[in-house]
Every structure is written in structure tokens, then in C-alpha cells.
């Protein structure tokens, strides 16, 4: 990024109680400097994304292997089975909501398979995703707290029987997590809940939003759909296309940081204690880096794409999300000849702090 100048006063916007970082080079400068811009912004424990320094590195060292290429390769067949079943259950020749319907159902089922959780949780988790989205849109602390507590109760119900058989060999990913050690100690119950909340609670809604963004863009543009279909048998090329579609219409809106020491960002002075909001959507559409932000160029834009962040806090679950999205898209493409929008059924954009579509009607033909 050394060829991108940082001095640009419009790229750090004063919002009164925080500074919003909207430029791509400026966002990159923040997220790759965790010493100056800390991720410890929440009053709640957030493992590993809310940690910094050696503590963050220690957790990433033991958690990142859960998303290794070998692990993802071993998961693909089960993920594909879930994707194929879910796609086959969707009606044809009429609009379906690919966010709250196809996207959410697939996200929940894929998560249950990955973690080894009981299928009986599907309906409760599908309902929780909708409940969580509504609470997030409301911005009401009581509602967001209530849905967070609901999810923590689900996690605790899953953990209790596993902790009781902790001396037995692990049967699945959750069993392995329970037996994971950081340094010379096991994870505490609070840390286990936090990790599973990070792996699941955020991922369910996010994956559904990603499905909506990708399928809606393909349905809206025959040229995009044709290009993506041409990549069907090249996994890496298809993954680059998915990342680019997410860059164009980024469902991951923002993250927070707090300044630890006096510094300067794009010519704007910042001081210890200042709150920053990193605007992923704006950064991924910065004309200084991408030219026309709507121009689709999977290969040309890949180097600068910040959909999953960058630096030491780059999204640890990116390999899983990439696998899940690619496999679902492959199954959708195999099961259809055409994706289109229904002119009589309007979509609904998600409201801040969410991005993408709240409802995205697409016809699978």
C-alpha cells in the first residue's frame, strides 16, 4: 500500500463521538497497526477478535488451525451435501428470498454439520437469526442484550454434556475446542462461549447476507451471471468472483478500534482514547483504489479487497465462509439454467449497521 497516499482529509470523518475512517489506504493503515489502533473496544469478552498483542496471537495460534486447508478440505463433502439438499428444497420459477430463506437455512445447517451440533437446534437457530437482525436494526441495548443472552444459553446447553465427557476422545469440532489449551491452561467457560459466539452467532447472519448479495447481483446482471457460470469448474476463480461481488456490495459494514497513543491519520490528528469506526463498505468502494467501484474485476481487485479485513486481525473464519459460499453457489449453478429478478417482487435493503439485503427475491429457473 506504499503507493497510496495517506494524507487525504476527507477520508477520516468526524462524527462527534467517533471518527469514521472511510478511505481504503486509511482503513488499511488502521487495521495493520494494532499497537496504535486497538481492537479491545467492547465491555464484553470477545475471543479472539477483541484481544491485542501477545494474548491475541496466543489464541489465534490455537484457533486458526480449525480453519486450515486440510480441515476445510475434509469438511467440503458434508457442506456440499447440506447445500445440495437446501437448494433442492427451494421452489422454482417464482421468487424466493435468498437471504432469510435459502441463505439463513443453509448457514444454520452448515454450521450444525461443521460443529457437530444436534439437528434439533435448526428451527431455534433460524428463528434466532431473524430475532438478532431485528434487534441489531433497532439499536436498542435491551433487545441486543436479550438476543445475545439467548445465544449464550444455546451455547451453554451444547457445552454442558461435552464438558461432562471431556476425558473421552473428541467426536467433533466442538469437542476438540473444549479440549483446546492456550499456553499451559484450558479455556475457561467464558472463553469457550466467546469463541463459539464468534464462530457462530456472527457467522450465521453474515453468511445469509453474503448469499443475498451474491445471488442478487447475478440475477440482476446476465453478464455477471455468465462470467460466474464460466468459472464453475475452477474453484479458485469462482472464489475470486465471490470476493469481488462482496466487495462491490459489502455486507460487512464496519468494525471499531480505539486509539492508544497520539498519532496522525490522513492528516487528521488522533489521540489516545479516540474511538474509530473502520468503514469496510466505503473502503472497498474507494475510487482512488478501484476506479469505478461498480466495475467487476475479480483478478485485478483481489489484492486490495478488504471484505475479510487484513493484518493480524484478518477474519479467522474466512476459509470457512469462502468454502460455504463457493459450495452453495456451485450447487445453485448446477441446479439452475438462469437466475433472475421478479419485477413484481421488490427487494429490501438492510438497514445500518447491517449491509447488503434484508430481503432479496430471486427466481431460480
CSV table of C-alpha atoms in Angstrom, one decimal:
chain,number,residue,atom,x,y,z
A,1,UNK,CA,0.0,0.0,0.0
A,2,UNK,CA,3.0,2.3,0.0
A,3,UNK,CA,1.9,3.8,-3.4
A,4,UNK,CA,-1.3,5.0,-1.8
A,5,UNK,CA,-1.0,8.4,0.0
A,6,UNK,CA,-2.4,8.7,3.5
A,7,UNK,CA,-2.8,12.5,3.5
A,8,UNK,CA,-6.4,12.9,2.5
A,9,UNK,CA,-8.6,14.9,4.9
A,10,UNK,CA,-12.0,13.6,3.5
A,11,UNK,CA,-11.1,10.1,4.4
A,12,UNK,CA,-11.4,10.5,8.2
A,13,UNK,CA,-14.8,11.9,9.1
A,14,UNK,CA,-15.6,13.4,12.5
A,15,UNK,CA,-18.9,12.0,13.7
A,16,UNK,CA,-18.8,13.7,17.1
A,17,UNK,CA,-18.4,10.7,19.4
A,18,UNK,CA,-16.1,8.9,17.0
A,19,UNK,CA,-14.1,9.2,13.8
A,20,UNK,CA,-15.2,7.3,10.8
A,21,UNK,CA,-12.4,6.0,8.6
A,22,UNK,CA,-13.7,5.7,5.1
A,23,UNK,CA,-10.7,5.7,2.7
A,24,UNK,CA,-9.1,2.4,1.6
A,25,UNK,CA,-5.5,3.4,2.4
A,26,UNK,CA,-6.5,4.9,5.7
A,27,UNK,CA,-8.5,1.8,6.7
A,28,UNK,CA,-5.6,-0.3,5.8
A,29,UNK,CA,-3.2,1.8,7.9
A,30,UNK,CA,-5.5,1.4,10.9
A,31,UNK,CA,-6.1,-2.4,10.6
A,32,UNK,CA,-2.4,-3.2,10.1
A,33,UNK,CA,-1.3,-1.2,13.1
A,34,UNK,CA,-2.8,-2.9,16.2
A,35,UNK,CA,-0.4,-1.2,18.5
A,36,UNK,CA,-1.8,2.3,17.7
A,37,UNK,CA,-5.3,1.2,17.0
A,38,UNK,CA,-6.5,-1.4,19.5
A,39,UNK,CA,-9.4,-3.9,18.9
A,40,UNK,CA,-10.2,-4.0,22.7
A,41,UNK,CA,-13.3,-1.9,22.3
A,42,UNK,CA,-16.1,-3.9,23.9
A,43,UNK,CA,-17.0,-4.3,27.5
A,44,UNK,CA,-17.8,-8.0,26.7
A,45,UNK,CA,-15.1,-10.7,26.2
A,46,UNK,CA,-14.5,-11.2,22.5
A,47,UNK,CA,-12.1,-14.1,21.7
A,48,UNK,CA,-10.0,-13.6,19.6
A,49,UNK,CA,-11.1,-10.5,17.7
A,50,UNK,CA,-11.4,-8.2,20.8
A,51,UNK,CA,-7.9,-9.0,22.0
A,52,UNK,CA,-4.5,-7.5,21.2
A,53,UNK,CA,-0.8,-8.3,21.2
A,54,UNK,CA,0.5,-11.5,22.6
A,55,UNK,CA,-2.8,-12.5,24.0
A,56,UNK,CA,-4.5,-12.2,20.6
A,57,UNK,CA,-1.6,-14.1,19.0
A,58,UNK,CA,-1.8,-16.9,21.6
A,59,UNK,CA,-5.5,-17.5,20.8
A,60,UNK,CA,-5.0,-17.2,17.1
A,61,UNK,CA,-2.2,-19.8,17.3
A,62,UNK,CA,-4.6,-22.4,18.7
A,63,UNK,CA,-7.8,-21.4,16.9
A,64,UNK,CA,-6.6,-20.8,13.4
A,65,UNK,CA,-5.8,-24.5,12.8
A,66,UNK,CA,-9.5,-25.2,13.0
A,67,UNK,CA,-9.8,-23.4,9.6
A,68,UNK,CA,-6.7,-25.0,8.0
A,69,UNK,CA,-6.9,-26.1,4.3
A,70,UNK,CA,-6.8,-29.7,5.5
A,71,UNK,CA,-9.8,-29.1,7.8
A,72,UNK,CA,-11.8,-27.2,5.1
A,73,UNK,CA,-11.0,-30.0,2.6
A,74,UNK,CA,-12.3,-32.6,4.9
A,75,UNK,CA,-15.5,-30.5,5.5
A,76,UNK,CA,-16.3,-29.9,1.9
A,77,UNK,CA,-18.3,-33.1,1.2
A,78,UNK,CA,-20.6,-32.6,4.2
A,79,UNK,CA,-21.0,-28.9,3.3
A,80,UNK,CA,-21.9,-29.8,-0.3
A,81,UNK,CA,-24.5,-32.4,0.9
A,82,UNK,CA,-26.2,-29.7,3.0
A,83,UNK,CA,-26.0,-27.2,0.1
A,84,UNK,CA,-27.5,-29.6,-2.4
A,85,UNK,CA,-30.3,-30.6,-0.1
A,86,UNK,CA,-31.1,-27.0,0.7
A,87,UNK,CA,-31.1,-25.8,-2.9
A,88,UNK,CA,-33.2,-28.8,-4.0
A,89,UNK,CA,-35.9,-27.8,-1.5
A,90,UNK,CA,-36.3,-24.3,-3.0
A,91,UNK,CA,-39.2,-23.7,-5.3
A,92,UNK,CA,-38.5,-23.0,-9.0
A,93,UNK,CA,-40.0,-20.4,-11.4
A,94,UNK,CA,-41.1,-18.0,-8.6
A,95,UNK,CA,-39.2,-15.5,-6.4
A,96,UNK,CA,-37.7,-16.8,-3.2
A,97,UNK,CA,-35.9,-14.8,-0.5
A,98,UNK,CA,-32.3,-15.8,-0.8
A,99,UNK,CA,-31.4,-14.1,2.5
A,100,UNK,CA,-34.0,-15.1,5.1
A,101,UNK,CA,-34.9,-18.3,3.2
A,102,UNK,CA,-32.1,-20.0,1.3
A,103,UNK,CA,-29.3,-18.1,3.0
A,104,UNK,CA,-30.3,-18.5,6.6
A,105,UNK,CA,-31.4,-22.1,6.3
A,106,UNK,CA,-28.1,-23.1,4.6
A,107,UNK,CA,-26.0,-21.1,7.1
A,108,UNK,CA,-27.6,-22.8,10.1
A,109,UNK,CA,-27.4,-26.3,8.6
A,110,UNK,CA,-23.8,-25.9,7.5
A,111,UNK,CA,-22.9,-24.6,11.0
A,112,UNK,CA,-24.6,-27.6,12.7
A,113,UNK,CA,-22.7,-30.0,10.5
A,114,UNK,CA,-19.3,-28.3,11.0
A,115,UNK,CA,-19.6,-28.1,14.8
A,116,UNK,CA,-21.4,-31.4,15.3
A,117,UNK,CA,-24.4,-29.8,17.0
A,118,UNK,CA,-27.7,-31.6,17.0
A,119,UNK,CA,-30.1,-31.1,14.1
A,120,UNK,CA,-32.9,-30.3,16.5
A,121,UNK,CA,-31.4,-26.8,17.0
A,122,UNK,CA,-32.1,-25.8,13.4
A,123,UNK,CA,-35.5,-24.2,13.9
A,124,UNK,CA,-34.4,-22.3,17.1
A,125,UNK,CA,-31.3,-21.0,15.3
A,126,UNK,CA,-33.2,-19.9,12.2
A,127,UNK,CA,-35.6,-18.0,14.5
A,128,UNK,CA,-32.6,-16.5,16.4
A,129,UNK,CA,-31.1,-15.2,13.2
A,130,UNK,CA,-34.2,-13.2,12.4
A,131,UNK,CA,-34.5,-12.1,16.0
A,132,UNK,CA,-30.9,-10.9,16.1
A,133,UNK,CA,-31.3,-9.0,12.8
A,134,UNK,CA,-34.3,-7.2,14.1
A,135,UNK,CA,-32.6,-6.3,17.4
A,136,UNK,CA,-29.5,-5.1,15.6
A,137,UNK,CA,-31.6,-2.8,13.3
A,138,UNK,CA,-33.4,-1.4,16.4
A,139,UNK,CA,-30.2,-0.3,18.0
A,140,UNK,CA,-31.9,-0.9,21.4
A,141,UNK,CA,-29.4,-2.2,24.0
A,142,UNK,CA,-32.1,-4.2,25.9
A,143,UNK,CA,-33.0,-6.1,22.7
A,144,UNK,CA,-29.5,-6.7,21.5
A,145,UNK,CA,-28.5,-7.9,25.1
A,146,UNK,CA,-31.5,-10.2,25.2
A,147,UNK,CA,-30.7,-11.9,21.9
A,148,UNK,CA,-27.0,-12.2,22.9
A,149,UNK,CA,-28.1,-13.9,26.1
A,150,UNK,CA,-30.4,-16.2,24.2
A,151,UNK,CA,-27.5,-17.3,22.0
A,152,UNK,CA,-25.2,-17.8,25.0
A,153,UNK,CA,-27.8,-20.1,26.6
A,154,UNK,CA,-27.9,-22.2,23.4
A,155,UNK,CA,-24.1,-22.5,23.5
A,156,UNK,CA,-24.1,-23.4,27.2
A,157,UNK,CA,-26.7,-26.2,26.5
A,158,UNK,CA,-24.4,-27.6,23.9
A,159,UNK,CA,-21.3,-27.3,26.1
A,160,UNK,CA,-22.5,-28.9,29.3
A,161,UNK,CA,-22.8,-32.5,28.1
A,162,UNK,CA,-19.4,-32.2,26.3
A,163,UNK,CA,-17.7,-30.9,29.4
A,164,UNK,CA,-19.1,-33.9,31.3
A,165,UNK,CA,-17.4,-36.3,28.8
A,166,UNK,CA,-14.2,-34.3,28.4
A,167,UNK,CA,-12.0,-37.3,29.4
A,168,UNK,CA,-13.3,-39.3,26.4
A,169,UNK,CA,-11.9,-39.0,22.9
A,170,UNK,CA,-13.4,-36.0,20.9
A,171,UNK,CA,-16.2,-36.7,18.5
A,172,UNK,CA,-16.4,-33.4,16.6
A,173,UNK,CA,-15.0,-29.8,16.3
A,174,UNK,CA,-16.8,-28.6,19.4
A,175,UNK,CA,-15.4,-31.5,21.5
A,176,UNK,CA,-11.9,-30.6,20.2
A,177,UNK,CA,-12.4,-26.9,21.1
A,178,UNK,CA,-13.4,-27.9,24.7
A,179,UNK,CA,-10.1,-29.7,25.0
A,180,UNK,CA,-8.0,-26.9,23.5
A,181,UNK,CA,-5.4,-25.3,25.7
A,182,UNK,CA,-3.9,-21.8,25.5
A,183,UNK,CA,-0.4,-22.0,26.8
A,184,UNK,CA,-0.5,-24.3,29.7
A,185,UNK,CA,-4.2,-23.9,30.6
A,186,UNK,CA,-7.6,-25.0,29.3
A,187,UNK,CA,-10.0,-22.4,28.0
A,188,UNK,CA,-12.4,-21.1,30.6
A,189,UNK,CA,-16.2,-21.5,30.2
A,190,UNK,CA,-16.4,-17.8,29.4
A,191,UNK,CA,-13.7,-18.1,26.7
A,192,UNK,CA,-15.4,-21.1,25.2
A,193,UNK,CA,-18.7,-19.3,25.0
A,194,UNK,CA,-17.0,-16.3,23.4
A,195,UNK,CA,-15.2,-18.3,20.8
A,196,UNK,CA,-18.3,-20.2,19.8
A,197,UNK,CA,-20.3,-17.0,19.8
A,198,UNK,CA,-17.7,-15.6,17.4
A,199,UNK,CA,-17.7,-18.7,15.2
A,200,UNK,CA,-21.4,-19.0,15.0
A,201,UNK,CA,-23.6,-16.0,16.1
A,202,UNK,CA,-22.0,-13.5,13.8
A,203,UNK,CA,-21.4,-16.0,11.0
A,204,UNK,CA,-25.0,-17.1,10.6
A,205,UNK,CA,-26.4,-13.7,9.8
A,206,UNK,CA,-23.3,-12.7,7.8
A,207,UNK,CA,-23.3,-15.8,5.6
A,208,UNK,CA,-27.0,-15.3,4.8
A,209,UNK,CA,-26.3,-11.6,3.9
A,210,UNK,CA,-23.4,-12.8,1.7
A,211,UNK,CA,-25.7,-15.3,-0.1
A,212,UNK,CA,-28.2,-12.5,-0.8
A,213,UNK,CA,-25.6,-10.1,-2.1
A,214,UNK,CA,-24.0,-12.7,-4.5
A,215,UNK,CA,-27.2,-14.2,-5.9
A,216,UNK,CA,-29.0,-10.9,-6.2
A,217,UNK,CA,-26.1,-9.4,-8.3
A,218,UNK,CA,-26.1,-12.4,-10.6
A,219,UNK,CA,-29.8,-12.3,-11.0
A,220,UNK,CA,-29.7,-8.6,-11.8
A,221,UNK,CA,-26.9,-8.9,-14.4
A,222,UNK,CA,-26.8,-11.6,-17.2
A,223,UNK,CA,-23.2,-10.6,-18.0
A,224,UNK,CA,-22.1,-11.2,-14.4
A,225,UNK,CA,-24.0,-14.5,-14.2
A,226,UNK,CA,-22.4,-15.7,-17.5
A,227,UNK,CA,-18.9,-14.9,-16.1
A,228,UNK,CA,-19.5,-16.7,-12.9
A,229,UNK,CA,-21.0,-19.7,-14.6
A,230,UNK,CA,-17.8,-19.9,-16.8
A,231,UNK,CA,-15.8,-20.3,-13.6
A,232,UNK,CA,-18.0,-23.1,-12.2
A,233,UNK,CA,-15.2,-25.8,-12.5
A,234,UNK,CA,-12.3,-23.6,-11.3
A,235,UNK,CA,-12.7,-23.3,-7.5
A,236,UNK,CA,-10.1,-20.5,-7.1
A,237,UNK,CA,-11.5,-18.4,-9.9
A,238,UNK,CA,-15.0,-18.8,-8.5
A,239,UNK,CA,-13.9,-17.8,-5.1
A,240,UNK,CA,-12.3,-14.6,-6.5
A,241,UNK,CA,-15.6,-13.8,-8.2
A,242,UNK,CA,-17.5,-14.2,-4.9
A,243,UNK,CA,-15.0,-11.9,-3.1
A,244,UNK,CA,-15.4,-9.3,-5.8
A,245,UNK,CA,-19.2,-9.4,-5.7
A,246,UNK,CA,-18.9,-8.9,-1.9
A,247,UNK,CA,-16.5,-6.0,-2.4
A,248,UNK,CA,-19.0,-4.3,-4.8
A,249,UNK,CA,-21.9,-4.6,-2.3
A,250,UNK,CA,-20.1,-5.3,1.0
A,251,UNK,CA,-22.5,-6.7,3.7
A,252,UNK,CA,-19.8,-6.2,6.4
A,253,UNK,CA,-20.3,-2.6,7.2
A,254,UNK,CA,-17.8,-1.7,9.9
A,255,UNK,CA,-15.6,-2.5,12.9
A,256,UNK,CA,-14.4,-0.4,15.8
A,257,UNK,CA,-11.0,0.5,17.1
A,258,UNK,CA,-9.7,2.7,19.9
A,259,UNK,CA,-6.6,4.9,19.6
A,260,UNK,CA,-3.9,4.0,22.2
A,261,UNK,CA,-1.5,6.9,21.6
A,262,UNK,CA,-1.2,10.3,19.8
A,263,UNK,CA,-0.9,9.8,16.1
A,264,UNK,CA,-1.9,11.2,12.7
A,265,UNK,CA,-4.2,9.6,10.2
A,266,UNK,CA,-4.6,11.0,6.7
A,267,UNK,CA,-3.5,14.4,8.1
A,268,UNK,CA,-6.0,14.2,10.9
A,269,UNK,CA,-4.6,14.2,14.5
A,270,UNK,CA,-5.9,11.4,16.7
A,271,UNK,CA,-5.4,11.0,20.4
A,272,UNK,CA,-5.3,8.2,23.0
A,273,UNK,CA,-8.9,7.2,23.8
A,274,UNK,CA,-10.4,8.4,20.5
A,275,UNK,CA,-12.9,6.0,19.1
A,276,UNK,CA,-12.7,4.9,15.4
A,277,UNK,CA,-15.1,3.2,13.1
A,278,UNK,CA,-13.5,1.4,10.2
A,279,UNK,CA,-15.9,1.6,7.3
A,280,UNK,CA,-15.4,-1.5,5.2
A,281,UNK,CA,-18.1,-0.7,2.7
A,282,UNK,CA,-16.7,2.8,1.9
A,283,UNK,CA,-13.1,1.5,1.8
A,284,UNK,CA,-14.0,-1.3,-0.7
A,285,UNK,CA,-15.5,1.3,-3.0
A,286,UNK,CA,-12.8,3.9,-2.8
A,287,UNK,CA,-12.3,5.3,-6.3
A,288,UNK,CA,-8.6,6.0,-5.6
A,289,UNK,CA,-8.0,2.3,-5.5
A,290,UNK,CA,-10.8,0.7,-7.5
A,291,UNK,CA,-11.7,3.4,-10.1
A,292,UNK,CA,-15.3,2.8,-10.8
A,293,UNK,CA,-16.4,0.9,-7.6
A,294,UNK,CA,-19.1,-1.0,-9.5
A,295,UNK,CA,-16.6,-2.3,-12.1
A,296,UNK,CA,-16.3,-6.1,-11.8
A,297,UNK,CA,-12.7,-7.2,-11.9
A,298,UNK,CA,-12.1,-10.3,-9.7
A,299,UNK,CA,-8.5,-10.7,-10.6
A,300,UNK,CA,-7.5,-7.1,-10.8
A,301,UNK,CA,-9.1,-6.1,-7.5
A,302,UNK,CA,-8.2,-9.2,-5.4
A,303,UNK,CA,-5.0,-7.6,-4.0
A,304,UNK,CA,-6.8,-4.7,-2.4
A,305,UNK,CA,-10.1,-6.4,-1.4
A,306,UNK,CA,-10.8,-5.8,2.3
A,307,UNK,CA,-14.0,-7.8,2.6
A,308,UNK,CA,-12.4,-10.0,5.3
A,309,UNK,CA,-10.0,-7.3,6.6
A,310,UNK,CA,-6.2,-7.5,6.7
A,311,UNK,CA,-3.4,-7.5,9.1
A,312,UNK,CA,-3.2,-9.6,12.4
A,313,UNK,CA,-7.0,-9.3,12.9
A,314,UNK,CA,-7.9,-10.6,9.5
A,315,UNK,CA,-11.1,-12.6,9.8
A,316,UNK,CA,-10.1,-16.1,11.1
A,317,UNK,CA,-13.2,-17.7,9.6
A,318,UNK,CA,-12.5,-16.5,6.1
A,319,UNK,CA,-11.6,-20.1,4.9
A,320,UNK,CA,-14.9,-21.4,6.2
A,321,UNK,CA,-17.0,-18.6,4.8
A,322,UNK,CA,-15.3,-19.0,1.4
A,323,UNK,CA,-15.9,-22.7,1.4
A,324,UNK,CA,-19.5,-22.4,2.4
A,325,UNK,CA,-20.3,-19.7,-0.2
A,326,UNK,CA,-18.4,-21.4,-3.0
A,327,UNK,CA,-20.1,-24.8,-2.4
A,328,UNK,CA,-23.6,-23.2,-2.2
A,329,UNK,CA,-23.0,-21.2,-5.4
A,330,UNK,CA,-21.8,-24.3,-7.2
A,331,UNK,CA,-24.9,-26.2,-6.2
A,332,UNK,CA,-27.2,-23.3,-7.2
A,333,UNK,CA,-25.4,-23.1,-10.6
A,334,UNK,CA,-25.7,-26.8,-11.2
A,335,UNK,CA,-29.4,-26.8,-10.3
A,336,UNK,CA,-30.4,-23.9,-12.5
A,337,UNK,CA,-30.1,-22.6,-16.0
A,338,UNK,CA,-30.8,-19.0,-15.1
A,339,UNK,CA,-31.1,-16.6,-12.2
A,340,UNK,CA,-33.4,-13.6,-12.5
A,341,UNK,CA,-35.3,-10.9,-10.6
A,342,UNK,CA,-39.0,-10.9,-10.4
A,343,UNK,CA,-40.2,-7.4,-11.5
A,344,UNK,CA,-43.3,-7.7,-9.3
A,345,UNK,CA,-41.3,-8.5,-6.1
A,346,UNK,CA,-39.1,-5.8,-4.7
A,347,UNK,CA,-36.2,-6.4,-2.5
A,348,UNK,CA,-35.4,-4.6,0.7
A,349,UNK,CA,-32.0,-3.2,1.6
A,350,UNK,CA,-30.6,-4.0,5.0
A,351,UNK,CA,-30.5,-1.1,7.4
A,352,UNK,CA,-27.4,0.1,9.2
A,353,UNK,CA,-25.5,-1.4,11.0
A,354,UNK,CA,-26.2,-4.3,8.6
A,355,UNK,CA,-25.3,-4.2,4.9
A,356,UNK,CA,-26.5,-6.0,1.8
A,357,UNK,CA,-30.1,-7.0,1.5
A,358,UNK,CA,-32.6,-7.7,4.3
A,359,UNK,CA,-34.8,-9.5,1.7
A,360,UNK,CA,-33.6,-10.4,-1.8
A,361,UNK,CA,-36.1,-12.1,-4.1
A,362,UNK,CA,-34.5,-14.2,-6.8
A,363,UNK,CA,-36.1,-16.6,-9.3
A,364,UNK,CA,-34.3,-19.9,-9.7
A,365,UNK,CA,-35.1,-21.2,-13.2
